[in-house]
Coordinates of C-alpha atoms in Angstrom, one line a residue:
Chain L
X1 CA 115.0 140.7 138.5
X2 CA 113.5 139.1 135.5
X3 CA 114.0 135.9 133.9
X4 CA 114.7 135.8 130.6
X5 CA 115.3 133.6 127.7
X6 CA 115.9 133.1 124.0
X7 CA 114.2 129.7 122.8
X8 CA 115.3 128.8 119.4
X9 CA 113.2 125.8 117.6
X10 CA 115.9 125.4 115.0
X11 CA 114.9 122.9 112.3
X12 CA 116.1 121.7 108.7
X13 CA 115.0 124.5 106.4
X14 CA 113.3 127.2 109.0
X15 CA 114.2 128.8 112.5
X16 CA 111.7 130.3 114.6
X17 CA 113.2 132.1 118.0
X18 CA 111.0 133.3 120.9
X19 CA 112.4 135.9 123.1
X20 CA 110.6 134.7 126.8
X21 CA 110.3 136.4 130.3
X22 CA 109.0 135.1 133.1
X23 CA 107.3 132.7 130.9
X24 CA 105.6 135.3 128.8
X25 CA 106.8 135.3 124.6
X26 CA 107.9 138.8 124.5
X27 CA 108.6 138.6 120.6
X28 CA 109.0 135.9 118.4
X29 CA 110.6 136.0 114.5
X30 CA 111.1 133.2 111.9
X31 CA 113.5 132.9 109.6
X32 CA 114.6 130.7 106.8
X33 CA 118.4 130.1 108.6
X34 CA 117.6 126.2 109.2
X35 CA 120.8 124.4 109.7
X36 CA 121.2 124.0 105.7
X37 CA 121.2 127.5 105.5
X38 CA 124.4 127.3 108.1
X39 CA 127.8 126.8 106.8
X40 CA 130.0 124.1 108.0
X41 CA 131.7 125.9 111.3
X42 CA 129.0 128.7 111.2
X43 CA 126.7 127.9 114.1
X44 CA 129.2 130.1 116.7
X45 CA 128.7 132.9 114.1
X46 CA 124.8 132.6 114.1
X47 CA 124.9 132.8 117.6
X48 CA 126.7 135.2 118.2
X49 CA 124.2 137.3 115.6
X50 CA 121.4 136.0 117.8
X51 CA 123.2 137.8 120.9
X52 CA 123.4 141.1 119.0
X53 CA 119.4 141.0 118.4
X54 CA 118.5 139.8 121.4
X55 CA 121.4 140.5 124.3
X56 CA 123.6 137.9 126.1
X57 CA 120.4 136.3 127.6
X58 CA 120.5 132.4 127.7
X59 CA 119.7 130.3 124.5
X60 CA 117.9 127.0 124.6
X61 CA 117.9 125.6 121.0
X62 CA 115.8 122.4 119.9
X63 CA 115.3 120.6 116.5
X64 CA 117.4 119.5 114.2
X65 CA 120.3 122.2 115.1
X66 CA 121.2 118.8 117.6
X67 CA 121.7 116.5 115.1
X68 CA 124.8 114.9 113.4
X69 CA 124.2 117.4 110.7
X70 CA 123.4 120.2 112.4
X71 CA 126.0 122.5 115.4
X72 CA 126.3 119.6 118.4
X73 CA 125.1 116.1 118.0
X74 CA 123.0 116.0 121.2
X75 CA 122.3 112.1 121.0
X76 CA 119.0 111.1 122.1
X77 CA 116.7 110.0 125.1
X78 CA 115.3 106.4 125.0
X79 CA 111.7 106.2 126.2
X80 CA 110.0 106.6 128.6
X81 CA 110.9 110.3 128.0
X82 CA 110.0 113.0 130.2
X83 CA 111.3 116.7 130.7
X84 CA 113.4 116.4 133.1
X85 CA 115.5 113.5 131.4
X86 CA 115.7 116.0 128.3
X87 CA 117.0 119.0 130.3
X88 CA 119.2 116.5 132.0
X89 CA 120.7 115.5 129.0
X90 CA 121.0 118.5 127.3
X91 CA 124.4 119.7 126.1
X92 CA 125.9 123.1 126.3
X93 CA 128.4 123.7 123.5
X94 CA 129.4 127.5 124.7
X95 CA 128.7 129.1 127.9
X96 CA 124.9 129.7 128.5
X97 CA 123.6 127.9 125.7
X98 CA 121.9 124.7 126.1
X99 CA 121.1 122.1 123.3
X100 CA 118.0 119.4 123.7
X101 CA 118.5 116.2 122.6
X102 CA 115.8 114.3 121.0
X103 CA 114.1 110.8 121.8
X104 CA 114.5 107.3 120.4
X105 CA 112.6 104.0 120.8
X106 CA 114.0 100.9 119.9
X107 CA 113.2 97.0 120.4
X108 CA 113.5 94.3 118.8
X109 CA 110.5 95.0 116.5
X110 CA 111.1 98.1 115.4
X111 CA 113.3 101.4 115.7
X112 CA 112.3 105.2 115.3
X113 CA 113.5 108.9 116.2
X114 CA 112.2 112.1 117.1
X115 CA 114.1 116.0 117.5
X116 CA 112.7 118.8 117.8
X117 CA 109.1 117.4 118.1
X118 CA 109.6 116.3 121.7
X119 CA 109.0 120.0 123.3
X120 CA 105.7 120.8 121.6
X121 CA 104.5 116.9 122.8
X122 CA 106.0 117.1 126.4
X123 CA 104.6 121.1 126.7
X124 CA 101.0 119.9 125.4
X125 CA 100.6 117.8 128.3
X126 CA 102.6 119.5 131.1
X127 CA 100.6 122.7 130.3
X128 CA 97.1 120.7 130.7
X129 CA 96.3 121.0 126.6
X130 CA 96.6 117.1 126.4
X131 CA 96.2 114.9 129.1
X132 CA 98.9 113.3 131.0
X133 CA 98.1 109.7 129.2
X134 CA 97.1 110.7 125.5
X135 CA 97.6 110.0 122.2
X136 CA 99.1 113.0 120.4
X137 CA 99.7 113.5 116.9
X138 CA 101.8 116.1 114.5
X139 CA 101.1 115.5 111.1
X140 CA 103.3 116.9 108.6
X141 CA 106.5 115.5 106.0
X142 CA 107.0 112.7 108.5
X143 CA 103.6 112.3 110.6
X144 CA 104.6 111.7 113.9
X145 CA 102.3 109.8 116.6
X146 CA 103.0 109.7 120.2
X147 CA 102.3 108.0 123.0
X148 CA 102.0 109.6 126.1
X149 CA 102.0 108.5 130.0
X150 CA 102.3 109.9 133.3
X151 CA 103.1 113.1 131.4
X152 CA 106.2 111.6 129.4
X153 CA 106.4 110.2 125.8
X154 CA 106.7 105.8 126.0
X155 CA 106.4 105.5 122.8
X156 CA 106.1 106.5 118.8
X157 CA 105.8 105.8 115.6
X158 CA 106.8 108.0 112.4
X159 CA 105.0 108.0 109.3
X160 CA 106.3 109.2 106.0
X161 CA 102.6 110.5 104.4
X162 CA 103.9 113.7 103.7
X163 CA 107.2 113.1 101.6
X164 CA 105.4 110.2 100.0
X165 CA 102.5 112.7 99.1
X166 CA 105.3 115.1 97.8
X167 CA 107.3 112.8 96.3
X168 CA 104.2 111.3 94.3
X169 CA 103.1 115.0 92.8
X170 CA 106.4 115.4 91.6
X171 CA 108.1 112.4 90.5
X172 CA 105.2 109.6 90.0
X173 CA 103.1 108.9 86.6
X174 CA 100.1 110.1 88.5
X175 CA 102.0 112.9 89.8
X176 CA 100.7 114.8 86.6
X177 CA 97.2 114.7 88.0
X178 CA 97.7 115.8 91.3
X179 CA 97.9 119.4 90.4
X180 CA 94.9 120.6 92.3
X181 CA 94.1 121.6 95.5
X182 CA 94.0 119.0 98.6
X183 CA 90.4 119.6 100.1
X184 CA 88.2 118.1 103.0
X185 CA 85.8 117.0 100.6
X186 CA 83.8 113.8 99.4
X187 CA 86.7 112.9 97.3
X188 CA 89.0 113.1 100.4
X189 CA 86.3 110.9 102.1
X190 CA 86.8 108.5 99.6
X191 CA 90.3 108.4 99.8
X192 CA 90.3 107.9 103.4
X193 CA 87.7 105.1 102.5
X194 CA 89.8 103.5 100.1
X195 CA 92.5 103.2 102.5
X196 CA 90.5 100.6 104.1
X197 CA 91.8 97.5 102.1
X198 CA 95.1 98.0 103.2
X199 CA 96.4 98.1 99.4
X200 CA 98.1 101.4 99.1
X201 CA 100.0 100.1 95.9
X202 CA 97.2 99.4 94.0
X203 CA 94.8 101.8 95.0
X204 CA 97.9 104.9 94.5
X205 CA 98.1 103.3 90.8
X206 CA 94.1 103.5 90.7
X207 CA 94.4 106.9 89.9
X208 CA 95.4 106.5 86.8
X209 CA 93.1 104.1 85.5
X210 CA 90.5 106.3 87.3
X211 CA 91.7 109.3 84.9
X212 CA 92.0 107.0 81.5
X213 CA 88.4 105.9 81.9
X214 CA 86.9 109.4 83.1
X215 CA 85.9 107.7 86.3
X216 CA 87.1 110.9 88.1
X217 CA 88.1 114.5 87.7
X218 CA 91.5 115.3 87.2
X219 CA 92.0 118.2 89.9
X220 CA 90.4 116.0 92.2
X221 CA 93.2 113.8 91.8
X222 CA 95.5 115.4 94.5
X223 CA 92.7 115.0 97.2
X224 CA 92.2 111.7 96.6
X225 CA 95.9 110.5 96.9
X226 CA 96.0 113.1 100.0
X227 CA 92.5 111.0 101.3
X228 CA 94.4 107.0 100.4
X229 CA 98.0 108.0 102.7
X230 CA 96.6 110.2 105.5
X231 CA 93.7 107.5 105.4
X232 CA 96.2 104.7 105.4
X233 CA 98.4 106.9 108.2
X234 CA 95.4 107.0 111.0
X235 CA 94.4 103.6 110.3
X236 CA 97.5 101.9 111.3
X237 CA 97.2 103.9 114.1
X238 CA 93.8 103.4 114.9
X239 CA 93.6 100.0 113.8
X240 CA 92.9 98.2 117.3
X241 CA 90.6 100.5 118.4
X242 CA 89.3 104.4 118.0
X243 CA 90.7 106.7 120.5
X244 CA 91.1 110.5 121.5
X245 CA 93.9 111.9 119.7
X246 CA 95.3 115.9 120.0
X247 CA 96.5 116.8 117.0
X248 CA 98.9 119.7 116.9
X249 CA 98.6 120.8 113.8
X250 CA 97.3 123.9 111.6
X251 CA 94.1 124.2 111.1
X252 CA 94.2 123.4 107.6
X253 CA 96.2 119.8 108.0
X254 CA 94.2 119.7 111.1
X255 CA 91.3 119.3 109.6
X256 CA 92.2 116.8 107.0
X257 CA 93.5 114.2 109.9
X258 CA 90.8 115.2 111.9
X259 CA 88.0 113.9 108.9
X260 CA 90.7 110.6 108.5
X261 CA 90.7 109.7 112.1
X262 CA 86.7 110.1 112.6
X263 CA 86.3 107.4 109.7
X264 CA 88.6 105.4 111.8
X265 CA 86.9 105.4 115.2
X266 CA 88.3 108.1 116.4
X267 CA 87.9 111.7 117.9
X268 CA 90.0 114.5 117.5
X269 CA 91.2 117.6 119.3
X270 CA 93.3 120.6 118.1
X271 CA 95.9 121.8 120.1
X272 CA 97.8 125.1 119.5
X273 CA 101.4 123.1 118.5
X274 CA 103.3 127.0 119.0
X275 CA 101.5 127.6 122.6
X276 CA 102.8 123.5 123.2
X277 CA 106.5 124.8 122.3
X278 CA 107.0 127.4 124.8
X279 CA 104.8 125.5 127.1
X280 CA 107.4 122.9 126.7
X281 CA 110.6 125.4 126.5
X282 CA 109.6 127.2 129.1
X283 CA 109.5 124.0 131.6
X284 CA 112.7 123.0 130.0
X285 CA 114.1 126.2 131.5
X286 CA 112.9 126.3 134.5
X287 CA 114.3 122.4 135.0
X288 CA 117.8 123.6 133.6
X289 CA 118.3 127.6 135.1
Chain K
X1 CA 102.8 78.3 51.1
X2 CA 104.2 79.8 54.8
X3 CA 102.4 81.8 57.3
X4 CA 104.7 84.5 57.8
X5 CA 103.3 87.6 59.8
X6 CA 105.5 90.5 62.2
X7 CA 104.6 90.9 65.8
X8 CA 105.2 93.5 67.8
X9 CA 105.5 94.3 71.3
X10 CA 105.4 98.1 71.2
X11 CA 106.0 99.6 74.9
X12 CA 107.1 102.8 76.2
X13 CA 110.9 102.9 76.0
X14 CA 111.1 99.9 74.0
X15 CA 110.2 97.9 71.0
X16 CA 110.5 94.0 70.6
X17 CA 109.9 92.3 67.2
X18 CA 109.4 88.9 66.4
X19 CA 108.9 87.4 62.7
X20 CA 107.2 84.8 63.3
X21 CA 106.6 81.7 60.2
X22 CA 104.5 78.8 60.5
X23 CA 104.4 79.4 64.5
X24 CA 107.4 79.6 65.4
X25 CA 109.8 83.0 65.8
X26 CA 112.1 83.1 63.0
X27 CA 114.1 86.1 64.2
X28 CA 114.1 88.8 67.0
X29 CA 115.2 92.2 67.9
X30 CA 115.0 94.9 70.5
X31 CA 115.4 98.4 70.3
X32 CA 114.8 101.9 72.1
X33 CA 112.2 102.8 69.6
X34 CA 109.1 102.8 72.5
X35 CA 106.6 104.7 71.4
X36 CA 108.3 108.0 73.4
X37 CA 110.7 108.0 71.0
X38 CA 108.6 108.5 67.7
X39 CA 107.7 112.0 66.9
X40 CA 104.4 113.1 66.2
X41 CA 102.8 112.0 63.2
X42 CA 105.9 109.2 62.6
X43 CA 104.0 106.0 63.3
X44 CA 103.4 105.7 59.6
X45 CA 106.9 105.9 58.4
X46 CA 107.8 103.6 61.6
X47 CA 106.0 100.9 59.6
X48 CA 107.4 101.7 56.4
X49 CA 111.0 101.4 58.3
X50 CA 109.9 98.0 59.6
X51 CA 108.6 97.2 56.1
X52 CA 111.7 97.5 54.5
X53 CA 113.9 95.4 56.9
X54 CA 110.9 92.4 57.3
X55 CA 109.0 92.4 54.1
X56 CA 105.8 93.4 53.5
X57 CA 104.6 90.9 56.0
X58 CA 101.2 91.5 57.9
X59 CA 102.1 92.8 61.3
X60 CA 100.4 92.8 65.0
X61 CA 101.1 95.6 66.8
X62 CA 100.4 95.2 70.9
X63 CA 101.3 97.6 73.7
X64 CA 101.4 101.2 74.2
X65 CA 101.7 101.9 70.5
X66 CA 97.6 101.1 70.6
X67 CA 96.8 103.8 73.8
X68 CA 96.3 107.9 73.4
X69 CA 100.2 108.5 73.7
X70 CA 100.8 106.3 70.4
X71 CA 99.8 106.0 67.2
X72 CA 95.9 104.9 67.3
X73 CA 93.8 104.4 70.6
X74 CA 92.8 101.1 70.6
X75 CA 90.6 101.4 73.5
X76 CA 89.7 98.8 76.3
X77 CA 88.2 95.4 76.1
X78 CA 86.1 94.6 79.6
X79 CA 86.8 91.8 81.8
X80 CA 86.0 89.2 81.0
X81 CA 88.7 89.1 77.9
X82 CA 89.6 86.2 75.9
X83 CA 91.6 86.2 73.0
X84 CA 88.7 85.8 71.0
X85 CA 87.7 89.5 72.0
X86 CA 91.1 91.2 71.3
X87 CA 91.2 89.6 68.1
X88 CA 87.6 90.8 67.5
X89 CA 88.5 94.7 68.6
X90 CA 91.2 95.1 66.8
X91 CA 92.0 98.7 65.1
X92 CA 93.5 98.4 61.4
X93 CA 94.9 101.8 60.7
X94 CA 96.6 101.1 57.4
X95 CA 96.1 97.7 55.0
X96 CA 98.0 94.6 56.6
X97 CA 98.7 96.2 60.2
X98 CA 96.5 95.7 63.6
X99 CA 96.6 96.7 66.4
X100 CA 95.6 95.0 69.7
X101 CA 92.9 96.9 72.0
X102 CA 94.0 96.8 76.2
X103 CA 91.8 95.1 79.0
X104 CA 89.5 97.3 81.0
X105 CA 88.4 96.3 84.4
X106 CA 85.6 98.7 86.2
X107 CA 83.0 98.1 89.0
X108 CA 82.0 100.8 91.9
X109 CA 84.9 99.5 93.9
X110 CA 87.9 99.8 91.5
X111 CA 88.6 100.7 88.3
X112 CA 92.1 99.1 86.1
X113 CA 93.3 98.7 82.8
X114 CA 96.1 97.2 81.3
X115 CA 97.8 97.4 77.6
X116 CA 100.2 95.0 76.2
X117 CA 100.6 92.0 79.5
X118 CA 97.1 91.1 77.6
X119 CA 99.2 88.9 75.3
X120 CA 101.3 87.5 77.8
X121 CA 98.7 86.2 80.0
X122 CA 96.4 85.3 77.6
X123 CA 99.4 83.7 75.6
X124 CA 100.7 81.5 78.9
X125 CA 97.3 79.9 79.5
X126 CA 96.4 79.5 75.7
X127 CA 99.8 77.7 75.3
X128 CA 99.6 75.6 78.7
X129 CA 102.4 77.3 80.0
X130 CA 99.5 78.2 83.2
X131 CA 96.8 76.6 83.8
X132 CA 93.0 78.2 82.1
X133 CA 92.0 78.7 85.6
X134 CA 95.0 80.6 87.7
X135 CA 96.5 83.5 89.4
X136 CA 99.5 84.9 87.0
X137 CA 101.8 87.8 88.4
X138 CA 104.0 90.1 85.9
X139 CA 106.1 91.9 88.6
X140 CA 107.8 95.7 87.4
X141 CA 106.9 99.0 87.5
X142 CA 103.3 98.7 87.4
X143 CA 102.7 94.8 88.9
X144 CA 100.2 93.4 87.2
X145 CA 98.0 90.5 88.9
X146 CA 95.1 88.9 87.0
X147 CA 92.7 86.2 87.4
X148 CA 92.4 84.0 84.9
X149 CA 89.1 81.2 84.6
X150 CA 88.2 79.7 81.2
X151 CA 90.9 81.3 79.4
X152 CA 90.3 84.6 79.4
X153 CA 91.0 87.6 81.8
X154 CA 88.1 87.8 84.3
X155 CA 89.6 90.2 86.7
X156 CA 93.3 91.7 87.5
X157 CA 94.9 94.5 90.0
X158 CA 97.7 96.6 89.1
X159 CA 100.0 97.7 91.9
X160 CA 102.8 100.6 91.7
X161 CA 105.2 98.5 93.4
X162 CA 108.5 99.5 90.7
X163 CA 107.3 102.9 90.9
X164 CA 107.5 103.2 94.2
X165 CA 111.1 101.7 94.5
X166 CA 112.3 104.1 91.7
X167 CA 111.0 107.1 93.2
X168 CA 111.8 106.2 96.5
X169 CA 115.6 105.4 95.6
X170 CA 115.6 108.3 93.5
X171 CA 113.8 111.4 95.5
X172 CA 113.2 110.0 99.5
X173 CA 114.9 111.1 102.0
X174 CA 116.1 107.1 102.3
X175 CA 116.8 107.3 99.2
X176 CA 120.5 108.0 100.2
X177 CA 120.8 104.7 101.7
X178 CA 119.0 102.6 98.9
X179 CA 122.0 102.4 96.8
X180 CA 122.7 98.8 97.3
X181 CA 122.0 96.8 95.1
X182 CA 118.5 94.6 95.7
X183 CA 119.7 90.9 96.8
X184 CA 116.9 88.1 98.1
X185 CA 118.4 87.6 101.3
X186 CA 117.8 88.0 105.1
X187 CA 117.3 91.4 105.0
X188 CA 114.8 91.3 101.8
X189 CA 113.2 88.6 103.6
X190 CA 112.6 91.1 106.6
X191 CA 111.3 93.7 105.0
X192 CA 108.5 91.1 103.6
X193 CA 107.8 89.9 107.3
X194 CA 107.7 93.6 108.1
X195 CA 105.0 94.4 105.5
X196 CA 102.9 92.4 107.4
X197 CA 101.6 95.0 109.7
X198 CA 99.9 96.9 107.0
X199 CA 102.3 100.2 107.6
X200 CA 103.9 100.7 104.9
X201 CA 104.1 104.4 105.7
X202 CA 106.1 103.7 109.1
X203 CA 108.1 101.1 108.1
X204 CA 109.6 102.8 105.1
X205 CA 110.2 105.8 107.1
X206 CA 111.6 103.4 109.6
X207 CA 114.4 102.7 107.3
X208 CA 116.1 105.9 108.2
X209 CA 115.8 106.0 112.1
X210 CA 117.6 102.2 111.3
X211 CA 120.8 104.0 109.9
X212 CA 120.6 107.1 112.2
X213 CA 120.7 104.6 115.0
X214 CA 123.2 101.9 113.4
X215 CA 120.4 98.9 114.0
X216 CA 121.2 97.8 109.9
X217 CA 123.9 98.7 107.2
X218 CA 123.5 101.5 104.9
X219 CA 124.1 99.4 102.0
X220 CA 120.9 96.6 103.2
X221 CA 118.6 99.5 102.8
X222 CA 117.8 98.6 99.4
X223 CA 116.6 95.2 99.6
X224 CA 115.3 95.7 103.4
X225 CA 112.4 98.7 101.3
X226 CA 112.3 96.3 98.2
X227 CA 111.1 93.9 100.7
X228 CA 108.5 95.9 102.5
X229 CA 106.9 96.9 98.7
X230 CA 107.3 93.1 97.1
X231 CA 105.9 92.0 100.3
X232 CA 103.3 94.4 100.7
X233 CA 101.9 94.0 97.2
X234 CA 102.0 89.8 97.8
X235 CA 100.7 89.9 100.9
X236 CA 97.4 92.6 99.4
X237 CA 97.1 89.7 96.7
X238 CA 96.9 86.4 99.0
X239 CA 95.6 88.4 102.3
X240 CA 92.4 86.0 101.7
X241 CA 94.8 82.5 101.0
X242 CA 98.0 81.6 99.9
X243 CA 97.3 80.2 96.4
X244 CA 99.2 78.9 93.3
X245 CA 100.9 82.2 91.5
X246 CA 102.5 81.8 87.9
X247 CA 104.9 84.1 87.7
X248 CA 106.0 86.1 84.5
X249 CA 109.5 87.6 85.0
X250 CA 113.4 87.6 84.9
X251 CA 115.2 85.1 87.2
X252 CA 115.7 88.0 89.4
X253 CA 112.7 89.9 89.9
X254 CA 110.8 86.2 89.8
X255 CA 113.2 84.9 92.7
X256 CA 111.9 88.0 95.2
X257 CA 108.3 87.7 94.3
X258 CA 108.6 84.1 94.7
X259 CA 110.4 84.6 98.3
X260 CA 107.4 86.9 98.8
X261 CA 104.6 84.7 97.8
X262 CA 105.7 81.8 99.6
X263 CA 105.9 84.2 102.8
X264 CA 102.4 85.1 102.3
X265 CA 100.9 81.2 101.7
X266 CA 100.9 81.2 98.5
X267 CA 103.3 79.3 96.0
X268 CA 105.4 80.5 92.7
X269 CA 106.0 79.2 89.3
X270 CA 108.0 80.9 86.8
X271 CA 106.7 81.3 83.1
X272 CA 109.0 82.0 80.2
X273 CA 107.4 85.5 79.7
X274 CA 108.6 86.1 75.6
X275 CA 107.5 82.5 75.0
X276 CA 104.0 83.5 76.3
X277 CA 104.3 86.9 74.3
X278 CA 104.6 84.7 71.2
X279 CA 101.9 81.9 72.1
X280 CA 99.8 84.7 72.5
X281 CA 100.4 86.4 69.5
X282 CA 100.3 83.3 67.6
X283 CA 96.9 82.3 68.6
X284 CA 95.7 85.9 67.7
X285 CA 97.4 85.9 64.4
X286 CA 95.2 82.8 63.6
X287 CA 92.2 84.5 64.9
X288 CA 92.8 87.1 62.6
X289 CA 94.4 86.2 59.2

């Protein structure tokens, strides 16, 4: 008999399922049905749409679908966080659908929260893309960074470099010449070099100085910024010391932390963040089946 | 005979005159006629407006109304930039009415410029108000910090630290929380100590997980981040020693900066900022007539 599954990585603004049997992907579709896109009282609806696609198989659903905005608020794991703690925690809302929580770390010094993220960093490392004890990093509208030990995530920090990159080409006075392209390029380099001073105020209103006086070309304005926060981003990080870190990322974002965290002492690996997913979904399953 | 002469502080969003006889202001107003509010080509009858309610007095024109968005493009004078200078570059578009050039600051490290605090600064050491030899701060959207010796302007940073606030409140994703208003209490005072770790990134994000979580009320969230930014732009300033600051601002803004500075070493006196507009207009006016 085979074992199948519907894994559902349900976030704010997309949804991507994976049909999966005996631990194959036997199709996978995305969609842009995040939990925004869901009507208050709809989730019971879009899963029982999901059963028409795809059969009465068993649903695991992660991301933001466990929030307090989302179907089930599925709380969250404190660290140390491993995969069986998740798929012990998880909640079932209806029969034969299971709902992940995410993880939290809190002291005295400082709080922070994950969802969604916690399968593709838990399936890196139990599917031997990462190693056990690792530093893993997804960049993206909140950059996350992860520590993990013995396999499980002990701790992490979230940074905001990609709203704030956003959030700057629309709304800011320099956002007006960040209209280009980001590129791995010198002007990147010197971005990421800039960072250095630990000024990010003053060097993010340097642009537009740099523009007034002809000091720089315009289109080159958005690499720049992209150079100063994802430069700024890897060197808090990195700050007592270059390290290893696996970046699950696309190749294209990839890239740009991989430059940022090489000026900073570090080295960096690519790992495939959808192959960490079902890596991680598919333990999840077999821990909660 | 008197020495009657209209100055001008020409901004952005707004306009501040000051008829000014024998030294001393005679009368002022403000309006919402910055520079964004005059139409193409209307600088001219602008004057003539002015003309008619003042007299046909010799006027000083400072601020944005001398950059490529306003009427004439004063251009930059370099560091270092006495009054002597300003008075010395300054454009006369029409009989009777001058306008004062900005500051320019460029090396291979950093590039800045500034157009209209000129006066201020320049005014609050000619008049005594500062010492010739200090560090003066004018805190707001675009926080300007310059090193006086001699006199004159040998060096300055500019730092997005208002921006940042505005856009943040207005277009974050913490933005929701930040609509307290900004008090200089405990919780402004730890988001200066947190700006310490140079991660601003993290800790603004770091503002949200805090709700999610319950570690700090919604309402704190605006002085908590207005901490972090007044914190991080002080502590950028005095990273290599606390020092002196003279401050030109409101009560209000002036009490956080100075909670700020004194976190960071350093030690904050306020400076009447419209008396220093007028010293330093003064001084120019009798460079000039």
């Amino acid at each position: 008999m085979s074992d199948i599954f519907l894994a559902v990585d349900w976030g704010t603004t997309n949804r991507r399922a994976f049909l999966i049997e005996n631990g194959a992907v036997v199709s996978t579709e995305r969609d842009a049905t995040g939990i925004l896109a869901v009507p208050p009282g709809g989730f019971a609806a879009e899963i029982a749409a999901l059963r028409v696609r795809y059969g009465a198989v068993p649903m695991i659903l992660a991301g933001m679908v466990g929030s307090n905005r989302g179907w089930i608020d599925a709380g969250y794991v404190g660290c140390p966080a491993g995969l069986e703690a998740l798929a012990a925690a998880a909640k079932t809302p209806i029969h034969g659908v299971h709902v992940i929580p995410g993880v939290s770390r809190i002291d005295d010094h400082r709080a922070d929260v994950m969802r969604g993220e916690e399968v593709q960093l838990l399936g890196a490392v139990a599917s031997g893309m990462a190693p056990h004890d690792a530093l893993l990093c997804q960049p993206g509208t909140h950059c996350k960074w992860a520590t993990m030990q013995d396999g499980a995530i002990t701790d992490f920090v979230t940074a905001m470099t990609g709203e704030l990159f956003a959030l700057l080409k629309g709304h800011a006075l320099i956002g007006s010449a960040m209209a280009g392209e980001v590129a791995n390029d010198t002007v990147f380099a010197q971005g990421v070099a800039d960072a250095a001073d630990d000024d990010l105020l003053a060097r993010l209103f340097g642009v537009r100085p740099a523009s007034l006086l002809g000091l720089r070309n315009d289109p080159d304005a958005a690499s720049y910024v992209s150079g100063l926060l994802i430069g700024s981003d890897c060197r808090a990080r990195l700050r007592h010391g270059g390290r290893d870190v696996f970046l699950l990322a696309d190749p294209v974002l990839g890239g740009l932390y991989a430059t940022a965290i090489s000026a900073n002492g570090g080295t960096a690996m690519l790992v495939d963040s959808h192959a960490a997913f079902v890596a991680g979904i598919v333990r999840l399953w077999e821990l909660m089946r």
